[in-house]
Amino acid sequence: MNLPLYKVLKNGSTVELDYIKPQEYEDVRTLLNFVINEGKTYPQKQPLSQPEFAAYWLSQDAFVVRLSGDDGTQKPQKILGSFYIKPNFPGWCSHICNAGFIVQPGLRGQGIGRFMGESMLSLASQLGYEAVMFNLVFETNIPSITLWQSLGFDIIGSIPDAAKLADGKVVKALMMYRGVGV
Protein backbone atom coordinates (compact mmCIF):
# COMPACT_ATOMS: atom_id res chain seq x y z
CA MET A 1 0.00 0.00 0.00
CA ASN A 2 1.31 3.36 -0.97
CA LEU A 3 0.50 5.55 2.00
CA PRO A 4 0.08 8.33 2.81
CA LEU A 5 -2.68 9.41 0.44
CA TYR A 6 -3.36 13.12 -0.03
CA LYS A 7 -6.52 15.12 -0.67
CA VAL A 8 -7.56 18.77 -0.78
CA LEU A 9 -10.75 19.29 1.23
CA LYS A 10 -13.66 21.60 0.42
CA ASN A 11 -12.17 24.20 2.77
CA GLY A 12 -8.86 24.16 0.83
CA SER A 13 -6.84 22.26 3.46
CA THR A 14 -4.53 19.51 2.27
CA VAL A 15 -4.82 16.36 4.36
CA GLU A 16 -3.06 13.03 4.41
CA LEU A 17 -4.41 9.59 5.19
CA ASP A 18 -1.98 7.15 6.75
CA TYR A 19 -1.67 4.37 9.30
CA ILE A 20 -2.22 5.60 12.83
CA LYS A 21 0.98 6.23 14.80
CA PRO A 22 1.33 5.32 18.50
CA GLN A 23 1.60 9.00 19.45
CA GLU A 24 -1.84 9.53 17.85
CA TYR A 25 -3.67 6.83 19.81
CA GLU A 26 -4.79 9.14 22.59
CA ASP A 27 -6.05 11.85 20.21
CA VAL A 28 -8.11 9.26 18.33
CA ARG A 29 -9.41 7.74 21.58
CA THR A 30 -10.44 11.23 22.73
CA LEU A 31 -12.28 11.82 19.44
CA LEU A 32 -13.99 8.42 19.59
CA ASN A 33 -15.06 9.06 23.17
CA PHE A 34 -16.48 12.43 22.13
CA VAL A 35 -18.50 10.68 19.41
CA ILE A 36 -19.64 8.01 21.88
CA ASN A 37 -20.74 10.73 24.32
CA GLU A 38 -22.76 12.40 21.54
CA GLY A 39 -24.92 9.27 21.75
CA LYS A 40 -26.02 9.34 18.12
CA THR A 41 -23.91 6.95 16.03
CA TYR A 42 -21.95 4.39 18.10
CA PRO A 43 -23.43 1.63 20.26
CA GLN A 44 -21.17 2.19 23.26
CA LYS A 45 -22.73 4.08 26.19
CA GLN A 46 -19.54 4.88 28.10
CA PRO A 47 -16.20 6.32 27.00
CA LEU A 48 -13.55 3.69 26.30
CA SER A 49 -10.51 3.24 28.51
CA GLN A 50 -7.16 2.94 26.83
CA PRO A 51 -7.26 -0.92 26.86
CA GLU A 52 -10.87 -0.95 25.62
CA PHE A 53 -9.98 1.49 22.85
CA ALA A 54 -6.97 -0.62 21.81
CA ALA A 55 -9.07 -3.79 21.70
CA TYR A 56 -11.84 -2.09 19.70
CA TRP A 57 -10.09 0.38 17.36
CA LEU A 58 -6.53 -0.91 17.09
CA SER A 59 -7.13 -4.67 16.86
CA GLN A 60 -6.32 -4.84 13.14
CA ASP A 61 -5.64 -1.94 10.74
CA ALA A 62 -6.30 1.64 11.85
CA PHE A 63 -5.83 4.84 9.90
CA VAL A 64 -6.00 8.59 10.47
CA VAL A 65 -6.56 11.68 8.40
CA ARG A 66 -4.34 14.51 9.58
CA LEU A 67 -3.47 17.95 8.32
CA SER A 68 -0.68 17.70 5.78
CA GLY A 69 2.31 19.92 5.21
CA ASP A 70 5.37 19.21 7.28
CA ASP A 71 6.87 22.55 8.17
CA GLY A 72 9.92 20.88 9.72
CA THR A 73 8.99 21.65 13.33
CA GLN A 74 8.09 18.09 14.42
CA LYS A 75 4.98 19.43 16.14
CA PRO A 76 2.06 16.97 16.32
CA GLN A 77 -0.31 17.14 13.39
CA LYS A 78 -4.00 17.57 14.12
CA ILE A 79 -6.14 14.46 13.72
CA LEU A 80 -9.20 15.24 11.60
CA GLY A 81 -10.66 11.75 11.43
CA SER A 82 -9.91 8.08 11.82
CA PHE A 83 -11.15 4.66 10.78
CA TYR A 84 -10.36 1.01 11.28
CA ILE A 85 -10.69 -2.05 9.07
CA LYS A 86 -11.01 -5.49 10.60
CA PRO A 87 -12.69 -8.81 9.87
CA ASN A 88 -16.42 -8.65 10.54
CA PHE A 89 -16.56 -12.38 11.20
CA PRO A 90 -13.98 -15.07 12.07
CA GLY A 91 -12.67 -17.99 10.06
CA TRP A 92 -14.45 -18.94 6.87
CA CYS A 93 -16.16 -15.55 6.75
CA SER A 94 -13.15 -13.35 7.53
CA HIS A 95 -12.99 -12.13 3.92
CA ILE A 96 -15.82 -9.73 4.85
CA CYS A 97 -14.53 -6.74 6.77
CA ASN A 98 -16.09 -4.14 8.99
CA ALA A 99 -14.99 -0.56 9.36
CA GLY A 100 -15.75 2.26 11.75
CA PHE A 101 -15.33 5.98 11.09
CA ILE A 102 -15.10 9.17 13.15
CA VAL A 103 -14.63 12.80 12.09
CA GLN A 104 -13.95 15.88 14.22
CA PRO A 105 -17.35 17.50 14.85
CA GLY A 106 -16.38 20.95 13.55
CA LEU A 107 -15.04 19.47 10.30
CA ARG A 108 -17.96 17.28 9.26
CA GLY A 109 -19.20 18.01 5.75
CA GLN A 110 -15.74 18.95 4.43
CA GLY A 111 -15.14 15.67 2.55
CA ILE A 112 -13.12 13.85 5.23
CA GLY A 113 -15.66 11.03 5.53
CA ARG A 114 -15.83 10.53 1.77
CA PHE A 115 -12.02 10.53 1.53
CA MET A 116 -11.85 7.91 4.28
CA GLY A 117 -14.67 5.86 2.74
CA GLU A 118 -13.16 5.80 -0.74
CA SER A 119 -9.74 5.03 0.70
CA MET A 120 -11.15 2.28 2.92
CA LEU A 121 -12.62 0.49 -0.10
CA SER A 122 -9.25 0.49 -1.85
CA LEU A 123 -7.33 -0.45 1.31
CA ALA A 124 -9.79 -3.24 2.15
CA SER A 125 -9.21 -4.75 -1.28
CA GLN A 126 -5.43 -4.42 -0.91
CA LEU A 127 -5.65 -6.10 2.50
CA GLY A 128 -7.40 -9.07 0.89
CA TYR A 129 -10.99 -8.43 1.89
CA GLU A 130 -13.71 -9.14 -0.65
CA ALA A 131 -16.57 -7.18 0.88
CA VAL A 132 -17.42 -4.63 3.55
CA MET A 133 -20.38 -4.94 5.91
CA PHE A 134 -21.63 -2.36 8.36
CA ASN A 135 -23.69 -4.00 11.11
CA LEU A 136 -25.28 -1.00 12.83
CA VAL A 137 -25.87 2.19 10.86
CA PHE A 138 -28.53 3.98 12.86
CA GLU A 139 -31.40 5.16 10.68
CA THR A 140 -30.99 8.68 12.08
CA ASN A 141 -27.39 8.86 10.79
CA ILE A 142 -28.46 10.31 7.43
CA PRO A 143 -24.99 11.65 6.46
CA SER A 144 -23.49 8.14 6.78
CA ILE A 145 -26.35 6.40 4.99
CA THR A 146 -26.15 8.94 2.15
CA LEU A 147 -22.36 8.57 1.91
CA TRP A 148 -22.39 4.77 1.90
CA GLN A 149 -25.16 4.55 -0.67
CA SER A 150 -23.28 7.02 -2.90
CA LEU A 151 -20.27 4.68 -2.66
CA GLY A 152 -22.32 1.70 -3.82
CA PHE A 153 -23.42 0.12 -0.53
CA ASP A 154 -26.77 -1.64 -0.42
CA ILE A 155 -29.03 -1.85 2.59
CA ILE A 156 -29.32 -5.60 3.15
CA GLY A 157 -31.44 -5.59 6.29
CA SER A 158 -32.52 -3.74 9.36
CA ILE A 159 -32.79 -4.38 13.08
CA PRO A 160 -35.90 -2.86 14.63
CA ASP A 161 -35.44 -0.90 17.86
CA ALA A 162 -31.69 -1.61 17.75
CA ALA A 163 -30.51 1.53 19.51
CA LYS A 164 -31.74 3.56 22.44
CA LEU A 165 -30.01 6.87 21.77
CA ALA A 166 -28.83 9.36 24.37
CA ASP A 167 -31.87 11.57 23.69
CA GLY A 168 -34.19 8.64 24.51
CA LYS A 169 -35.19 8.00 20.91
CA VAL A 170 -35.34 4.34 19.89
CA VAL A 171 -34.25 3.74 16.29
CA LYS A 172 -33.66 0.88 13.95
CA ALA A 173 -30.21 0.08 12.60
CA LEU A 174 -29.42 -0.71 9.00
CA MET A 175 -27.01 -3.35 7.79
CA MET A 176 -25.12 -2.20 4.70
CA TYR A 177 -22.93 -4.23 2.34
CA ARG A 178 -20.70 -3.81 -0.66
CA GLY A 179 -18.21 -6.02 -2.46
CA VAL A 180 -14.78 -4.48 -2.94
CA GLY A 181 -13.33 -6.77 -5.60
CA VAL A 182 -9.92 -8.28 -5.14
PDB file of N, CA and C in Angstrom, residues 94-97 120-132 177-182:
ATOM      1  N   SER A  94     -14.017 -14.494   7.228  1.00  0.00           N
ATOM      2  CA  SER A  94     -13.152 -13.351   7.534  1.00  0.00           C
ATOM      3  C   SER A  94     -12.760 -12.531   6.299  1.00  0.00           C
ATOM      4  N   HIS A  95     -13.231 -12.927   5.135  1.00  0.00           N
ATOM      5  CA  HIS A  95     -12.988 -12.132   3.922  1.00  0.00           C
ATOM      6  C   HIS A  95     -13.947 -10.934   3.843  1.00  0.00           C
ATOM      7  N   ILE A  96     -14.912 -10.874   4.760  1.00  0.00           N
ATOM      8  CA  ILE A  96     -15.824  -9.732   4.849  1.00  0.00           C
ATOM      9  C   ILE A  96     -15.342  -8.862   6.004  1.00  0.00           C
ATOM     10  N   CYS A  97     -15.035  -7.619   5.708  1.00  0.00           N
ATOM     11  CA  CYS A  97     -14.532  -6.743   6.766  1.00  0.00           C
ATOM     12  C   CYS A  97     -15.620  -5.807   7.271  1.00  0.00           C
ATOM     13  N   MET A 120     -10.898   3.547   2.254  1.00  0.00           N
ATOM     14  CA  MET A 120     -11.153   2.280   2.920  1.00  0.00           C
ATOM     15  C   MET A 120     -11.474   1.191   1.913  1.00  0.00           C
ATOM     16  N   LEU A 121     -12.265   1.497   0.906  1.00  0.00           N
ATOM     17  CA  LEU A 121     -12.616   0.486  -0.096  1.00  0.00           C
ATOM     18  C   LEU A 121     -11.374  -0.022  -0.822  1.00  0.00           C
ATOM     19  N   SER A 122     -10.493   0.881  -1.185  1.00  0.00           N
ATOM     20  CA  SER A 122      -9.252   0.486  -1.848  1.00  0.00           C
ATOM     21  C   SER A 122      -8.344  -0.286  -0.892  1.00  0.00           C
ATOM     22  N   LEU A 123      -8.195   0.212   0.329  1.00  0.00           N
ATOM     23  CA  LEU A 123      -7.334  -0.450   1.309  1.00  0.00           C
ATOM     24  C   LEU A 123      -7.875  -1.829   1.674  1.00  0.00           C
ATOM     25  N   ALA A 124      -9.192  -1.945   1.819  1.00  0.00           N
ATOM     26  CA  ALA A 124      -9.792  -3.244   2.146  1.00  0.00           C
ATOM     27  C   ALA A 124      -9.449  -4.270   1.064  1.00  0.00           C
ATOM     28  N   SER A 125      -9.560  -3.857  -0.182  1.00  0.00           N
ATOM     29  CA  SER A 125      -9.209  -4.752  -1.285  1.00  0.00           C
ATOM     30  C   SER A 125      -7.734  -5.133  -1.220  1.00  0.00           C
ATOM     31  N   GLN A 126      -6.867  -4.144  -0.996  1.00  0.00           N
ATOM     32  CA  GLN A 126      -5.425  -4.418  -0.912  1.00  0.00           C
ATOM     33  C   GLN A 126      -5.086  -5.322   0.270  1.00  0.00           C
ATOM     34  N   LEU A 127      -5.879  -5.250   1.331  1.00  0.00           N
ATOM     35  CA  LEU A 127      -5.653  -6.099   2.503  1.00  0.00           C
ATOM     36  C   LEU A 127      -6.241  -7.500   2.323  1.00  0.00           C
ATOM     37  N   GLY A 128      -6.886  -7.744   1.185  1.00  0.00           N
ATOM     38  CA  GLY A 128      -7.399  -9.075   0.887  1.00  0.00           C
ATOM     39  C   GLY A 128      -8.862  -9.307   1.195  1.00  0.00           C
ATOM     40  N   TYR A 129      -9.564  -8.279   1.637  1.00  0.00           N
ATOM     41  CA  TYR A 129     -10.990  -8.431   1.887  1.00  0.00           C
ATOM     42  C   TYR A 129     -11.751  -8.409   0.569  1.00  0.00           C
ATOM     43  N   GLU A 130     -12.893  -9.080   0.550  1.00  0.00           N
ATOM     44  CA  GLU A 130     -13.709  -9.144  -0.654  1.00  0.00           C
ATOM     45  C   GLU A 130     -14.993  -8.341  -0.541  1.00  0.00           C
ATOM     46  N   ALA A 131     -15.344  -7.948   0.669  1.00  0.00           N
ATOM     47  CA  ALA A 131     -16.566  -7.176   0.880  1.00  0.00           C
ATOM     48  C   ALA A 131     -16.453  -6.415   2.198  1.00  0.00           C
ATOM     49  N   VAL A 132     -17.318  -5.411   2.329  1.00  0.00           N
ATOM     50  CA  VAL A 132     -17.416  -4.626   3.554  1.00  0.00           C
ATOM     51  C   VAL A 132     -18.861  -4.709   4.028  1.00  0.00           C
ATOM     52  N   TYR A 177     -23.893  -3.290   2.889  1.00  0.00           N
ATOM     53  CA  TYR A 177     -22.931  -4.235   2.338  1.00  0.00           C
ATOM     54  C   TYR A 177     -22.503  -3.779   0.956  1.00  0.00           C
ATOM     55  N   ARG A 178     -21.227  -4.056   0.681  1.00  0.00           N
ATOM     56  CA  ARG A 178     -20.705  -3.805  -0.663  1.00  0.00           C
ATOM     57  C   ARG A 178     -19.491  -4.689  -0.892  1.00  0.00           C
ATOM     58  N   GLY A 179     -19.406  -5.309  -2.062  1.00  0.00           N
ATOM     59  CA  GLY A 179     -18.215  -6.019  -2.457  1.00  0.00           C
ATOM     60  C   GLY A 179     -17.127  -5.023  -2.814  1.00  0.00           C
ATOM     61  N   VAL A 180     -15.874  -5.399  -2.603  1.00  0.00           N
ATOM     62  CA  VAL A 180     -14.779  -4.483  -2.936  1.00  0.00           C
ATOM     63  C   VAL A 180     -13.955  -4.987  -4.114  1.00  0.00           C
ATOM     64  N   GLY A 181     -14.133  -6.229  -4.496  1.00  0.00           N
ATOM     65  CA  GLY A 181     -13.333  -6.768  -5.598  1.00  0.00           C
ATOM     66  C   GLY A 181     -11.884  -6.900  -5.218  1.00  0.00           C
ATOM     67  N   VAL A 182     -11.329  -8.043  -5.503  1.00  0.00           N
ATOM     68  CA  VAL A 182      -9.921  -8.284  -5.140  1.00  0.00           C
ATOM     69  C   VAL A 182      -9.084  -8.348  -6.380  1.00  0.00           C
TER      70      VAL A 182
END
